[in-house]
mmCIF file of C-alpha atoms in Angstrom:
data_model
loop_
_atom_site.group_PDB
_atom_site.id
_atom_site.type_symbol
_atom_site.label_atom_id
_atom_site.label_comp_id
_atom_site.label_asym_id
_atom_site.label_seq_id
_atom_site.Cartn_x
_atom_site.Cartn_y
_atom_site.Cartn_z
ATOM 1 C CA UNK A 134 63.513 71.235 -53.751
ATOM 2 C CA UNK A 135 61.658 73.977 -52.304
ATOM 3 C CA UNK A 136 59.575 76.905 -53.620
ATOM 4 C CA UNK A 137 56.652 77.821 -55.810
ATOM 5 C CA UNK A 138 56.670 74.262 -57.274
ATOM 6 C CA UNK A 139 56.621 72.110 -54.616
ATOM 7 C CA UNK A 140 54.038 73.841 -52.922
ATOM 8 C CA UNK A 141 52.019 73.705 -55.625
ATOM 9 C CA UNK A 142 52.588 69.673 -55.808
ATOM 10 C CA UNK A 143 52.031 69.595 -52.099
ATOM 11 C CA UNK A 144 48.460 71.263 -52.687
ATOM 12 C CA UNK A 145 47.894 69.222 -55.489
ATOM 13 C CA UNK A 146 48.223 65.837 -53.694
ATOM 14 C CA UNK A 147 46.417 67.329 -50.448
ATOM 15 C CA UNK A 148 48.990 65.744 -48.276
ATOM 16 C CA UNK A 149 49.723 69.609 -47.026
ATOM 17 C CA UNK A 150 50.281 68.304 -42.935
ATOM 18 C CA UNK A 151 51.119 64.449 -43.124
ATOM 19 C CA UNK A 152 48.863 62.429 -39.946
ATOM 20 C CA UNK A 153 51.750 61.628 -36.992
ATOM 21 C CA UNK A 154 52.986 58.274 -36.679
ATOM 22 C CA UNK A 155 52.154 56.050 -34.110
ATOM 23 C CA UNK A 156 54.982 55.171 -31.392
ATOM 24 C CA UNK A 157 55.595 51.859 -31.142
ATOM 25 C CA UNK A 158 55.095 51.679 -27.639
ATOM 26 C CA UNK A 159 51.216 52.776 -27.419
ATOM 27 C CA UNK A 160 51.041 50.344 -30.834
ATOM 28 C CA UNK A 161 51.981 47.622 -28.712
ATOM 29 C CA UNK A 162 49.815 48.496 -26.076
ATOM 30 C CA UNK A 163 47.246 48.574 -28.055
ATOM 31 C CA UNK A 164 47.774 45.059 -29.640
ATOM 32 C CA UNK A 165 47.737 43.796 -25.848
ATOM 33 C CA UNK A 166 44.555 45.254 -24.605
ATOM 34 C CA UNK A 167 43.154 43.204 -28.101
ATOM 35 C CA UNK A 168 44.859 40.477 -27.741
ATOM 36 C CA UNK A 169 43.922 40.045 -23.800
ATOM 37 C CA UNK A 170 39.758 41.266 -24.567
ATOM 38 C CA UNK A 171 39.995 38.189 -27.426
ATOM 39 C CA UNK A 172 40.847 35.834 -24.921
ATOM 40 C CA UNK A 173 39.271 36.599 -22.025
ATOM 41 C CA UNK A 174 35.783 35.864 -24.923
ATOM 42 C CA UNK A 175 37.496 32.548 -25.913
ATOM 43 C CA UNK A 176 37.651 31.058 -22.288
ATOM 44 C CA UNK A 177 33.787 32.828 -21.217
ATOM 45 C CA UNK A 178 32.687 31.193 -24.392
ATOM 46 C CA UNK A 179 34.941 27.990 -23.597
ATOM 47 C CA UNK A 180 33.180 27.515 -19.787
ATOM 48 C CA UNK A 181 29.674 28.470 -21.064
ATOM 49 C CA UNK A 182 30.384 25.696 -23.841
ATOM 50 C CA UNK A 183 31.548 23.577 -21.388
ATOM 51 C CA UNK A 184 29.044 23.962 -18.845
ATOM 52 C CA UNK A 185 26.348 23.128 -21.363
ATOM 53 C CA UNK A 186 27.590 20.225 -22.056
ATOM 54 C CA UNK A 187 27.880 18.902 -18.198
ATOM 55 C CA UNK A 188 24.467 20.283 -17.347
ATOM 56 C CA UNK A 189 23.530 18.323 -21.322
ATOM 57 C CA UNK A 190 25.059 14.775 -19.588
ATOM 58 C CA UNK A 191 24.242 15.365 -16.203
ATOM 59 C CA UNK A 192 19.904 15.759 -18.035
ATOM 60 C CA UNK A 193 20.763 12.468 -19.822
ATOM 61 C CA UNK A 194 21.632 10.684 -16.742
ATOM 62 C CA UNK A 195 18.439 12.441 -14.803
ATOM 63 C CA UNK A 196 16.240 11.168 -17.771
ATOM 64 C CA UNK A 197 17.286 7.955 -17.124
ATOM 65 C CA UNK A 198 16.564 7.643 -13.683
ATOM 66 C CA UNK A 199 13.523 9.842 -13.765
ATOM 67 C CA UNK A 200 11.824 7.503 -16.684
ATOM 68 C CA UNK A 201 13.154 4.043 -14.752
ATOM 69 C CA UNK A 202 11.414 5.499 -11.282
ATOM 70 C CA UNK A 203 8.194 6.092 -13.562
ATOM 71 C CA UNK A 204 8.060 3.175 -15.156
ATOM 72 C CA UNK A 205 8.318 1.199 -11.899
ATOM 73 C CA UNK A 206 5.662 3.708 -10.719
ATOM 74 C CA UNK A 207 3.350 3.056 -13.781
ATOM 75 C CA UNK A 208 3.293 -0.554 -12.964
ATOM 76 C CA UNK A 209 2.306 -0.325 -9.288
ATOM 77 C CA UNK A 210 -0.746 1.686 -9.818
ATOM 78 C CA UNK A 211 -1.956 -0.361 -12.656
ATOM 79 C CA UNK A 212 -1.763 -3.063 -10.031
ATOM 80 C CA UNK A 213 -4.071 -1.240 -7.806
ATOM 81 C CA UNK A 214 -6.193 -0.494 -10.220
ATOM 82 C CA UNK A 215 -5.888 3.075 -12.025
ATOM 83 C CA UNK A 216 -6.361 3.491 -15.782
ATOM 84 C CA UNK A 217 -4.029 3.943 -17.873
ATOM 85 C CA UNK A 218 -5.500 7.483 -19.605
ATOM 86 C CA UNK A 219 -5.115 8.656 -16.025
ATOM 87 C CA UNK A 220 -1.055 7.708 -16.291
ATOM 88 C CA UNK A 221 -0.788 9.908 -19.397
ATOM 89 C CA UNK A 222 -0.074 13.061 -19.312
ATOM 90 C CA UNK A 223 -2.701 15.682 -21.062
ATOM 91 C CA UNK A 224 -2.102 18.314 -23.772
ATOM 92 C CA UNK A 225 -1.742 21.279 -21.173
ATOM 93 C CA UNK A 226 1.111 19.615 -18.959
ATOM 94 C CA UNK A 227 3.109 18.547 -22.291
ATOM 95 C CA UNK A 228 2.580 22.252 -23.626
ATOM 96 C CA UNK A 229 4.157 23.294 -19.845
ATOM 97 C CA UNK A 230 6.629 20.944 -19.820
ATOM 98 C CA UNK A 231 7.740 22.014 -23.492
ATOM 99 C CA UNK A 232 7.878 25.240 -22.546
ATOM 100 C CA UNK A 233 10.453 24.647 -19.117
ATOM 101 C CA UNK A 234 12.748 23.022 -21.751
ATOM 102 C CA UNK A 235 13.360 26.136 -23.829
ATOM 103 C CA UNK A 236 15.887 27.779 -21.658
ATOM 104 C CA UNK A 237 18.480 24.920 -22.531
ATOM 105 C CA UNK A 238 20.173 21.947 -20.659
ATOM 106 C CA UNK A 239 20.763 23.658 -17.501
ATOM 107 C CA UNK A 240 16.588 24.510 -17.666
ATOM 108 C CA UNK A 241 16.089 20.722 -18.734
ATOM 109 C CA UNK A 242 17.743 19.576 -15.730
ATOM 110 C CA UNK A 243 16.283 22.058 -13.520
ATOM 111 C CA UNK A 244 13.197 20.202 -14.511
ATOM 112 C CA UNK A 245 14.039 16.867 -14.399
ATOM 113 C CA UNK A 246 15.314 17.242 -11.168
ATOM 114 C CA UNK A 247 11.942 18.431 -9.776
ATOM 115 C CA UNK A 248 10.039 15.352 -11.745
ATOM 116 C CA UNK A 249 12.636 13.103 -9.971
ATOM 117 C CA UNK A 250 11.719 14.984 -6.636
ATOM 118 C CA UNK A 251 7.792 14.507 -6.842
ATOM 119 C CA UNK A 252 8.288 10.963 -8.260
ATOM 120 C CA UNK A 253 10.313 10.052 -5.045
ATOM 121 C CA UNK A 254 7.559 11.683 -2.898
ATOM 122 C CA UNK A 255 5.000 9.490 -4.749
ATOM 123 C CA UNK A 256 7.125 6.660 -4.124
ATOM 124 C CA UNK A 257 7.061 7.524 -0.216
ATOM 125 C CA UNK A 258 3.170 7.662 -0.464
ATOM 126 C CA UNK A 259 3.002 4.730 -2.107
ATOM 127 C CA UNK A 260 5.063 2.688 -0.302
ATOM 128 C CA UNK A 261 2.688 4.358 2.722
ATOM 129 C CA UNK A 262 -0.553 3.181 1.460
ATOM 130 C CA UNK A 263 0.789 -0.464 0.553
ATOM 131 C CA UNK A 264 1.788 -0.674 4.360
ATOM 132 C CA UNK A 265 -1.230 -0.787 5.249
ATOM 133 C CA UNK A 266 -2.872 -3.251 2.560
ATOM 134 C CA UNK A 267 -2.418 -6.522 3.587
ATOM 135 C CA UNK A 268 -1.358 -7.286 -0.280
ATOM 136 C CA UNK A 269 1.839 -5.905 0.953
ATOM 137 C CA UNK A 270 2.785 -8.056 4.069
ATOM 138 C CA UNK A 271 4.564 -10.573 4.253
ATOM 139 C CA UNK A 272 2.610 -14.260 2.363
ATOM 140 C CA UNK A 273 2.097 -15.853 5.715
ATOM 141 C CA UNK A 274 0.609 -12.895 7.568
ATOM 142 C CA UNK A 275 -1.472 -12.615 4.661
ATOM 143 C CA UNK A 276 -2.675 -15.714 4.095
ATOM 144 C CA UNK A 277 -3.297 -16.265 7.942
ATOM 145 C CA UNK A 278 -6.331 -13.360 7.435
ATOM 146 C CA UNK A 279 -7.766 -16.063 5.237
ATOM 147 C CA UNK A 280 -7.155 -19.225 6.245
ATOM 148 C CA UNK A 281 -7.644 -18.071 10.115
ATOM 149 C CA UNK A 282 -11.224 -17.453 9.432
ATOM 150 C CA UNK A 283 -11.930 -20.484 7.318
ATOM 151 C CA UNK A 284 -10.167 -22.737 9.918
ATOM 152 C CA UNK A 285 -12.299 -21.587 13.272
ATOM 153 C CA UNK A 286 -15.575 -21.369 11.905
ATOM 154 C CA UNK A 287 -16.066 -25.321 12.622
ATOM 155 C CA UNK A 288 -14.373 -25.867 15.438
ATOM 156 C CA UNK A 289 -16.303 -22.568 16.554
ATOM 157 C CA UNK A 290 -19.939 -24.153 16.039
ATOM 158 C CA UNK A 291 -19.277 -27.383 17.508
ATOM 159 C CA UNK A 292 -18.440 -25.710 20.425
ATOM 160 C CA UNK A 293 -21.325 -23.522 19.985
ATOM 161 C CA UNK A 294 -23.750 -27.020 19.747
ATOM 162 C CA UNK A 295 -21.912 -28.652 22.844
ATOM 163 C CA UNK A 296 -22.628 -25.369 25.453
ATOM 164 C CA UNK A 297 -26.311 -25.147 23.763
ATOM 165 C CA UNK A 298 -27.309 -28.843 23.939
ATOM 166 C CA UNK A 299 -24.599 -30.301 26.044
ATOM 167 C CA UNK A 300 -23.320 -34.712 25.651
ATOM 168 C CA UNK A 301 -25.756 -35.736 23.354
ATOM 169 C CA UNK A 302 -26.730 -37.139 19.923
ATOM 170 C CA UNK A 303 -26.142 -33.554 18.689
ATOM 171 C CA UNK A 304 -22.400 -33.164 20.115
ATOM 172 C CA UNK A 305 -21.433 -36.537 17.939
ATOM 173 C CA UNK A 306 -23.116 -35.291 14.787
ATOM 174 C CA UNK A 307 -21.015 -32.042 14.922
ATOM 175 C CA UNK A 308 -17.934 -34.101 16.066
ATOM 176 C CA UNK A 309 -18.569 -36.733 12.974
ATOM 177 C CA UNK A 310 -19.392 -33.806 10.189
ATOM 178 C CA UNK A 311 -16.421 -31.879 11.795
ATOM 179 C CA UNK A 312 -13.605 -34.538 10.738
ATOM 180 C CA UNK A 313 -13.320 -33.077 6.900
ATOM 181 C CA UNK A 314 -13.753 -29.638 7.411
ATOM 182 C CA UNK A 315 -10.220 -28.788 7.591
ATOM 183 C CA UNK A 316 -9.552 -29.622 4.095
ATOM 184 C CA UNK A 317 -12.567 -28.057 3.265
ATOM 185 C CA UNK A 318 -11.351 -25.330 4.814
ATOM 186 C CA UNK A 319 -7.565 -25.183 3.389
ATOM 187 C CA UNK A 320 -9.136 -25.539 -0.114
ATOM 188 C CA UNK A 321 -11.983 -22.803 0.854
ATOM 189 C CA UNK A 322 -8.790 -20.314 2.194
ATOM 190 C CA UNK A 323 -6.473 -21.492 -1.103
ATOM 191 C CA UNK A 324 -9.109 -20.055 -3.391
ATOM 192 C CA UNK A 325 -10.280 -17.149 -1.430
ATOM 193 C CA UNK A 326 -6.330 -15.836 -1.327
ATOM 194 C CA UNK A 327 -6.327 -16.392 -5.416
ATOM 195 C CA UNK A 328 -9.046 -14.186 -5.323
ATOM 196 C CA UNK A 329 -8.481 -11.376 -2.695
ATOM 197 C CA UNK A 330 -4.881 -10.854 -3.822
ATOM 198 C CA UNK A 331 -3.377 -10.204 -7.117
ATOM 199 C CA UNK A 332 0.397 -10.151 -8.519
ATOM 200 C CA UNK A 333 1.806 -9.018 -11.351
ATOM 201 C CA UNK A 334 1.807 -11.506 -14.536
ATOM 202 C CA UNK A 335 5.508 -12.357 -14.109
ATOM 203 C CA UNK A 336 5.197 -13.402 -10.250
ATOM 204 C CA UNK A 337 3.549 -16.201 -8.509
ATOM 205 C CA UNK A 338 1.400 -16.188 -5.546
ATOM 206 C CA UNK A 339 2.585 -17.165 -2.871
ATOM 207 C CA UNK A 340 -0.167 -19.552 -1.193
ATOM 208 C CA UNK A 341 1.642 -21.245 2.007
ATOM 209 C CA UNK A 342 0.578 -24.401 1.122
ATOM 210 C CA UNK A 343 1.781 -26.210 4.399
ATOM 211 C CA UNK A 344 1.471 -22.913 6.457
ATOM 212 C CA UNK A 345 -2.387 -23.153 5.398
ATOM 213 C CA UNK A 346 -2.820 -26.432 5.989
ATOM 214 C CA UNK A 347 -1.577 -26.426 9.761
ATOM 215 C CA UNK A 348 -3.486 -23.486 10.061
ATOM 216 C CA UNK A 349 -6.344 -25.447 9.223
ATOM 217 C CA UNK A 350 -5.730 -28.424 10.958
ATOM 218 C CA UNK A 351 -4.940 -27.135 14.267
ATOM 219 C CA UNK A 352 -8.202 -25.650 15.466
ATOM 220 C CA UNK A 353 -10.039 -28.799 14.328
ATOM 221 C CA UNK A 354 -7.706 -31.175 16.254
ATOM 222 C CA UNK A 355 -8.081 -28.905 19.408
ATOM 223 C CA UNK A 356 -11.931 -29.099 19.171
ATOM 224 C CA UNK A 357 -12.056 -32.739 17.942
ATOM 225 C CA UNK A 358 -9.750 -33.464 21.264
ATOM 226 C CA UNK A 359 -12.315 -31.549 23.665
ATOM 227 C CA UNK A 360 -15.211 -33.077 21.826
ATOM 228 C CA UNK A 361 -14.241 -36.498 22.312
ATOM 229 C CA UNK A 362 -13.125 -35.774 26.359
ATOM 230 C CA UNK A 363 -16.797 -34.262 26.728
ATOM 231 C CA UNK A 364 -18.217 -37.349 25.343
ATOM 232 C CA UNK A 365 -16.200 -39.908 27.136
ATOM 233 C CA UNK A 366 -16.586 -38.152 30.398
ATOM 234 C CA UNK A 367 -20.478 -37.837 29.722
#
């Protein structure tokens, strides 16, 4: 119907110029570019998701070793003697160390990886100093720095009283008082290594009982030996 009247309901209803339709092509177009932006946010939110959680597993594992390597740390300076306050760490180097874990697990084992990196260097320095400590030789090399000294002393004076007063009364004296001074000397050099070198509760010093007793007995039989030729060829 046209005319007057449907004008007049066409102004009423202010639908005088109806909006264009959309084609369908450029509607589906549309729906693609969507549909593609909406996944390409599931699979960035997907690998950042999944990368936390590697760089999460990969801090647990870094812990682990980390608080082993410190531990095993922990006990070997306690064994040379540092206090324990000086093995905790203050207030100011927790409040740092909080702070480096606020940027999440890929920050955390950032971190971690440097503690494990200064712990191994602290194992290199102390595996340095213990080189040259005789604490950390091998037992018999050890011991021989304390039996050694115990075992010539003796031997060392009766030679000293056979060049100074030559065959005599004096030379027999030394040779007689000589005979027990090795054991006196291996049980001299078995206490002085129970002194001078310490182990941990769970381990046992390693003494060298028969390595310490030859040590001992040799140098006495050598000087007993050139005593007695010096007497029977005075």
């Amino acid at each position: 119907m046209t005319g007057p009247g449907r004008q007049r309901a066409g102004a009423a209803t202010g639908d005088a110029t109806p909006p264009p339709a959309l084609e369908p092509g450029a509607a589906w177009a549309g729906y693609l570019a969507a549909a593609r932006q909406l996944d390409g946010v599931r699979r960035s939110a997907a690998a950042a998701a999944g990368e936390q959680a590697r760089s999460a597993e990969a801090a647990r594992e870094e812990l682990t070793v980390v608080r082993t390597g410190l531990a095993s740390q922990q006990d070997r300076l306690r064994e040379l003697g540092v206090p324990p306050i000086s093995l905790v760490p203050s207030p100011p180097e927790l409040t740092e160390a909080a702070r480096s874990m606020v940027g999440g697990p890929a920050a955390v084992l950032a971190a971690l990886r440097a503690a494990r990196g200064w712990a191994e260097a602290a194992d290199a320095a102390l595996a340095a100093r213990r080189g040259i400590r005789p604490g950390s030789w091998p037992a018999r090399a050890r011991n021989l720095l304390v039996y050694g000294p115990f075992a010539l002393l003796v031997p060392l004076i009766q030679v000293a009283v056979l060049a100074a007063t030559g065959v005599g009364a004096a030379t027999v004296a030394a040779l007689i008082c000589g005979l027990p001074m090795p054991a006196v000397a291996f049980v001299a050099g078995w206490i002085a290594i129970g002194r001078l070198f310490r182990v941990s509760p769970t381990e046992r010093l390693d003494r060298t009982v028969r390595f310490g007793a030859l040590v001992c007995l040799v140098p006495a039989v050598l000087a007993t030996a050139g005593l007695l030729l010096a007497l029977l060829a005075g």
